[in-house]
Amino acid sequence: MRVLAVAGVFLPLSAAQSAVFTHIEGSADHATLESALNKVTAVKDALADANGPFTMVAPTDAAFTAALPELGIAAADAATLLDRADLGEILKYHVLSTTAKVNPLTAGDMTTVQGMTATITVSTDTTPVTKVVGSNSAGVTISSSADVGTTGSEEHAVHVCTDRILLPKPVYQVASEATSTFSTLVAALDTAGLEDVKTGLGLQNGGALHTVFAPTN
């Protein structure tokens, strides 16, 4: 830790702040994202690392509000989003795991800091539409992109979305999409009487984190 001595008192110097967070902090549309990053400091600190990551999909306040039903959160309880145990996983899913900024986004799969991939699509319209797809097949639509400065010597980029937030695929969705491997497990979870278990492995579980020993077929 670096320290500064002032009149005999040692005060810690704060770590360098990332260009991404500075941009979010200065935006009138990203108060929820700013609060979330201040809550999960590990993600905020990772963005300040001189070695990366350098690119973030940045949902606006409207995007977080739009995602509440998908997470099973009533509008009146919106503040509880910041108390979810999986908030860090959600935030990490918005950060691309790359050694350089990515701007513009190009079609293909990108690994996130969370570990799962997100799929980027770019339409062939006269004005191309860029989407990033996670658990929701509709994806999030990128409304604007910008280089936002440097942390150390590396440039950072932010891609803004306003329609919803990116959510990593929950356990049940991962299993149900891998039928050649987990069809028996999915059939068991679909059995009447196991709805609570299935819900517990989905997005509307209050943010609980689970480790699942998943038997293959």
XYZ file of C-alpha atoms in Angstrom:
217
model
C 0.000 0.000 0.000
C 1.252 3.502 -0.808
C 0.983 5.988 2.068
C 1.236 9.731 2.503
C 2.511 11.225 5.737
C 0.707 14.413 6.798
C 1.606 15.998 10.122
C 2.639 12.649 11.519
C -0.479 10.798 10.315
C -0.180 8.120 7.636
C -2.990 8.210 5.073
C -3.420 5.552 2.336
C -3.385 6.829 -1.213
C -6.339 5.498 -3.204
C -5.615 3.161 -6.067
C -5.678 4.580 -9.552
C -9.239 4.875 -10.801
C -10.071 3.338 -14.151
C -11.049 5.420 -17.148
C -14.174 3.245 -17.437
C -15.349 4.044 -13.909
C -14.529 7.733 -14.306
C -16.710 7.800 -17.418
C -19.574 5.997 -15.639
C -19.245 8.250 -12.594
C -19.621 11.302 -14.784
C -22.688 10.006 -16.606
C -26.175 11.090 -15.551
C -27.576 7.822 -16.943
C -25.441 5.323 -15.023
C -26.206 5.935 -11.323
C -27.222 2.304 -10.740
C -24.110 0.935 -12.439
C -21.942 3.336 -10.448
C -23.573 2.174 -7.196
C -23.160 -1.460 -8.196
C -19.452 -1.024 -8.946
C -18.954 0.779 -5.639
C -20.683 -2.180 -3.979
C -18.556 -4.810 -5.737
C -15.141 -3.215 -5.455
C -13.357 -6.264 -6.883
C -14.840 -5.504 -10.301
C -14.178 -1.773 -9.953
C -10.566 -2.484 -8.997
C -10.143 -4.945 -11.883
C -11.104 -2.213 -14.317
C -8.300 -0.081 -12.863
C -5.663 -2.764 -13.484
C -3.035 -1.562 -15.931
C -3.107 -5.004 -17.565
C -6.849 -4.906 -18.317
C -9.675 -5.628 -18.821
C -10.373 -2.542 -20.884
C -13.880 -2.872 -22.354
C -17.267 -2.803 -20.640
C -20.886 -3.021 -21.758
C -22.457 -0.304 -19.598
C -26.211 -0.597 -18.926
C -28.038 2.611 -18.108
C -30.462 3.071 -15.231
C -33.305 2.342 -17.671
C -31.653 -0.954 -18.611
C -31.460 -2.053 -14.973
C -35.117 -1.124 -14.466
C -36.123 -3.120 -17.556
C -34.297 -6.183 -16.194
C -36.186 -6.313 -12.881
C -38.984 -8.646 -14.088
C -36.418 -11.046 -15.569
C -34.789 -11.216 -12.145
C -38.101 -11.595 -10.317
C -37.778 -8.220 -8.595
C -40.809 -5.979 -8.134
C -40.375 -2.344 -9.151
C -40.957 -1.291 -5.536
C -38.019 -3.477 -4.470
C -35.576 -2.258 -7.133
C -32.991 -1.321 -4.495
C -32.616 -5.012 -3.543
C -30.806 -5.573 -6.840
C -27.689 -4.142 -5.212
C -27.951 -6.674 -2.372
C -27.974 -9.787 -4.570
C -25.179 -12.263 -3.888
C -24.710 -12.666 -7.634
C -24.295 -8.939 -8.339
C -20.571 -9.405 -8.841
C -21.179 -12.188 -11.366
C -23.625 -9.975 -13.261
C -21.153 -7.080 -13.357
C -18.262 -9.316 -14.443
C -20.433 -10.578 -17.296
C -20.486 -7.017 -18.658
C -16.681 -6.801 -18.836
C -14.900 -8.332 -21.821
C -11.788 -10.320 -20.964
C -9.350 -8.868 -23.465
C -5.821 -7.496 -23.373
C -6.798 -4.412 -25.385
C -9.896 -2.298 -25.824
C -12.545 -3.631 -28.192
C -14.161 -0.809 -30.170
C -15.966 -1.317 -32.430
C -17.515 -4.599 -31.389
C -17.345 -7.264 -34.089
C -19.488 -10.359 -34.552
C -18.443 -13.484 -32.672
C -18.144 -14.946 -29.201
C -16.266 -12.990 -26.556
C -15.117 -14.320 -23.208
C -16.175 -12.199 -20.246
C -14.398 -11.673 -16.946
C -17.196 -13.785 -15.420
C -15.899 -16.740 -17.439
C -18.870 -17.376 -19.699
C -19.000 -16.171 -23.275
C -21.311 -13.519 -24.692
C -22.192 -13.496 -28.362
C -21.889 -10.303 -30.390
C -24.042 -9.886 -33.485
C -23.867 -7.087 -36.036
C -26.727 -6.689 -38.507
C -26.216 -6.052 -42.205
C -28.609 -3.096 -42.241
C -27.588 0.196 -43.836
C -27.093 1.355 -40.260
C -25.764 -1.777 -38.548
C -27.297 -2.752 -35.216
C -24.920 -4.306 -32.694
C -26.246 -6.642 -30.015
C -24.583 -8.564 -27.204
C -26.410 -11.759 -26.297
C -26.313 -13.505 -22.925
C -29.056 -15.562 -21.262
C -31.795 -13.629 -23.061
C -31.772 -14.472 -26.774
C -32.966 -10.943 -27.573
C -29.641 -9.627 -26.308
C -28.886 -6.036 -25.418
C -28.687 -3.394 -28.129
C -25.646 -1.144 -28.123
C -26.904 2.432 -28.430
C -23.512 4.156 -28.387
C -19.829 3.351 -28.056
C -16.901 5.487 -27.012
C -13.217 5.411 -26.207
C -13.107 6.839 -22.693
C -9.466 7.510 -21.980
C -6.604 5.516 -20.558
C -5.606 3.724 -17.390
C -1.838 3.584 -17.469
C -0.951 3.465 -21.162
C -3.964 1.474 -22.395
C -7.141 2.908 -23.895
C -10.528 1.831 -22.561
C -13.906 1.585 -24.269
C -17.508 1.650 -23.066
C -20.509 0.338 -25.013
C -23.821 1.676 -23.680
C -27.074 -0.326 -23.660
C -30.457 1.025 -22.573
C -32.914 -1.844 -23.156
C -31.833 -4.431 -20.561
C -28.761 -5.761 -18.780
C -26.657 -8.763 -19.707
C -27.269 -11.821 -17.568
C -25.079 -14.924 -17.564
C -26.923 -18.133 -18.347
C -28.150 -19.848 -15.154
C -27.444 -23.525 -14.469
C -30.786 -24.799 -15.758
C -30.446 -22.908 -19.046
C -26.907 -24.169 -19.607
C -28.063 -27.746 -19.016
C -31.158 -27.433 -21.194
C -29.074 -26.158 -24.122
C -26.685 -29.111 -23.868
C -29.199 -31.899 -24.464
C -26.600 -34.382 -25.673
C -24.942 -34.140 -22.278
C -27.621 -33.196 -19.737
C -31.025 -34.244 -21.143
C -31.553 -36.722 -18.298
C -30.765 -34.072 -15.687
C -33.111 -31.584 -17.375
C -35.897 -34.185 -17.536
C -35.439 -34.836 -13.813
C -35.611 -31.126 -13.006
C -38.754 -30.841 -15.144
C -40.438 -33.521 -13.042
C -43.468 -32.330 -11.092
C -42.558 -31.464 -7.527
C -39.095 -30.147 -8.311
C -40.174 -26.678 -9.371
C -38.474 -25.129 -6.337
C -35.166 -26.765 -7.252
C -35.502 -25.613 -10.860
C -36.328 -22.075 -9.723
C -33.338 -22.119 -7.398
C -31.108 -22.757 -10.401
C -32.612 -19.880 -12.410
C -32.363 -16.110 -12.424
C -35.393 -15.525 -10.191
C -33.820 -17.078 -7.104
C -33.026 -13.874 -5.245
C -29.450 -13.903 -6.476
C -28.393 -17.038 -4.600
C -25.179 -18.672 -5.814
C -25.066 -22.458 -6.090
C -22.509 -25.111 -6.919
C -24.085 -28.001 -8.791
C -22.626 -31.476 -9.295
C -24.250 -32.127 -12.670
C -24.385 -35.788 -13.748
C -24.222 -36.346 -17.489
C -26.464 -38.723 -19.403
